[in-house]
Tab-separated table of C-alpha atoms in Angstrom:
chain	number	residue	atom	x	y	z
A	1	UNK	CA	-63.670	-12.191	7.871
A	2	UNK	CA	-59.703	-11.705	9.340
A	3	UNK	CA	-60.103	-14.241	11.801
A	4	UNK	CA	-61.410	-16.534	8.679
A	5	UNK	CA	-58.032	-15.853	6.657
A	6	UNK	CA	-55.938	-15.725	9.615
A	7	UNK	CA	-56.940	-19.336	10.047
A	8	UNK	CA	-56.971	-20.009	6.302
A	9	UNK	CA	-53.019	-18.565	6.293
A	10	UNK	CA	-52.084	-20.973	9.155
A	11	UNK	CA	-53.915	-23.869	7.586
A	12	UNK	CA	-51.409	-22.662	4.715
A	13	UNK	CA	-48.382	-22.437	6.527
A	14	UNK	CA	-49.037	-25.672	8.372
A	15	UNK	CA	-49.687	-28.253	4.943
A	16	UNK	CA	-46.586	-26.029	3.505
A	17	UNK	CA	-44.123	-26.657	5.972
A	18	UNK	CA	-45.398	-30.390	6.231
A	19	UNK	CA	-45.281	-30.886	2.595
A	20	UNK	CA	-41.456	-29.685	2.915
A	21	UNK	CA	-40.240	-31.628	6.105
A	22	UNK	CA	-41.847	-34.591	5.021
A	23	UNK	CA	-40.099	-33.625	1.399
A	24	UNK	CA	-36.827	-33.023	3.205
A	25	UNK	CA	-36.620	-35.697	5.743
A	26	UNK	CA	-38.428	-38.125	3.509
A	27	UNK	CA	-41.348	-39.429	6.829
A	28	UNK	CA	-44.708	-39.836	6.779
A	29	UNK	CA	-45.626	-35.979	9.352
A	30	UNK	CA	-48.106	-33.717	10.222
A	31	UNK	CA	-48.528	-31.474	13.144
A	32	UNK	CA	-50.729	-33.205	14.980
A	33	UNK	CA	-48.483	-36.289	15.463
A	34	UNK	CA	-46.527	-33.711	17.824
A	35	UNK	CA	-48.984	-33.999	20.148
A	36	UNK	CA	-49.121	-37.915	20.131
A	37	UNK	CA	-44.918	-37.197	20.462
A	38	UNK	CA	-45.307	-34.674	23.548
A	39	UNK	CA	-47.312	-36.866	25.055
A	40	UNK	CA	-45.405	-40.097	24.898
A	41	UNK	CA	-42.298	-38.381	26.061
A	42	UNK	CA	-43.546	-37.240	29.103
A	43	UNK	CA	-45.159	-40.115	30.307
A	44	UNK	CA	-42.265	-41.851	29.222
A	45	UNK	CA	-40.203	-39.651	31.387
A	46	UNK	CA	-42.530	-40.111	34.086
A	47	UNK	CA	-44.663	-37.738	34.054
A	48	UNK	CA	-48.606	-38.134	35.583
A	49	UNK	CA	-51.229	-39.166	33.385
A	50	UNK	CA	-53.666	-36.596	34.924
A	51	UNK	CA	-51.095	-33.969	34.511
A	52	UNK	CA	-50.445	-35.208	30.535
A	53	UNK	CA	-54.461	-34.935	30.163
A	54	UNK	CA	-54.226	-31.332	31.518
A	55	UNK	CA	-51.867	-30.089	28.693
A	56	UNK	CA	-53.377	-32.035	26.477
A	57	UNK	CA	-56.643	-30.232	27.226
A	58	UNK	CA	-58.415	-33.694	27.117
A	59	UNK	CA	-61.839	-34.401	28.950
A	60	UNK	CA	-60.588	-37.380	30.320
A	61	UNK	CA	-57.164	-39.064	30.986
A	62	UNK	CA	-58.360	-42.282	28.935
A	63	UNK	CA	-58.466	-40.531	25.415
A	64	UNK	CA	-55.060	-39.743	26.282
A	65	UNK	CA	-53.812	-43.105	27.695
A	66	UNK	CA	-55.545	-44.740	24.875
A	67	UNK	CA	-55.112	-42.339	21.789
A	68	UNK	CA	-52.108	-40.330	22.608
A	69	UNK	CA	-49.789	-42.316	24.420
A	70	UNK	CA	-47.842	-45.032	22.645
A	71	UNK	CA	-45.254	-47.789	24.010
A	72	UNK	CA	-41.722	-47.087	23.210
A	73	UNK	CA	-38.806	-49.062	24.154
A	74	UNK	CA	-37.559	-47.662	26.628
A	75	UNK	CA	-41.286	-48.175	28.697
A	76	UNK	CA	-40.823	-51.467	27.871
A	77	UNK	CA	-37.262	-52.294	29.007
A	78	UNK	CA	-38.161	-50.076	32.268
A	79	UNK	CA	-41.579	-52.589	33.103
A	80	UNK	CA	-38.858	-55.507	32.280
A	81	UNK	CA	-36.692	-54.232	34.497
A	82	UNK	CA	-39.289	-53.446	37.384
A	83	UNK	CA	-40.284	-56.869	36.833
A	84	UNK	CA	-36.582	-58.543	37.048
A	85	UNK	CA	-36.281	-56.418	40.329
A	86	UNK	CA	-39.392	-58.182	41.587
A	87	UNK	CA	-38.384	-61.577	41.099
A	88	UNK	CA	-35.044	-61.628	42.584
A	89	UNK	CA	-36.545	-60.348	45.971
A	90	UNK	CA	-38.725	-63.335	46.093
């Protein structure tokens, strides 16, 4: 029975605080889009995939390649970039 209305609290607390920073900052949010965020970032920033699908806690690094991580700019100026390196060697 607590660990029922612990959970029910945070459930609480969570839609609460969305309701407000989506009230507040006026975007589309929920929680779980930080994970989606965290895990952009740090393969943005390099990190490894298998190392993303770790902290993720994910069974396999596809559901997070595919699911979690999302292209940003800056990955695709970087693969432009790697690519304009390329071609002035040849």
């Amino acid at each position: 029975m607590i660990m029922y209305v612990k959970k029910k609290m945070a459930n609480i607390i969570r839609q609460v605080s969305s309701n407000i920073i989506q009230e507040k900052l006026n975007i589309s949010f929920n929680y779980h889009s930080l994970r989606h965020t965290h895990a952009t970032t740090l393969i943005e920033n390099g990190a490894p995939v298998k190392t993303v699908q770790k902290r993720l806690r994910h069974s396999r690094a596809a559901v997070t390649e595919d699911r979690y991580v999302h292209l940003t700019e800056k990955m695709a100026r970087d693969a432009a970039n790697i690519f304009d390196s390329f071609a002035q060697d040849i």
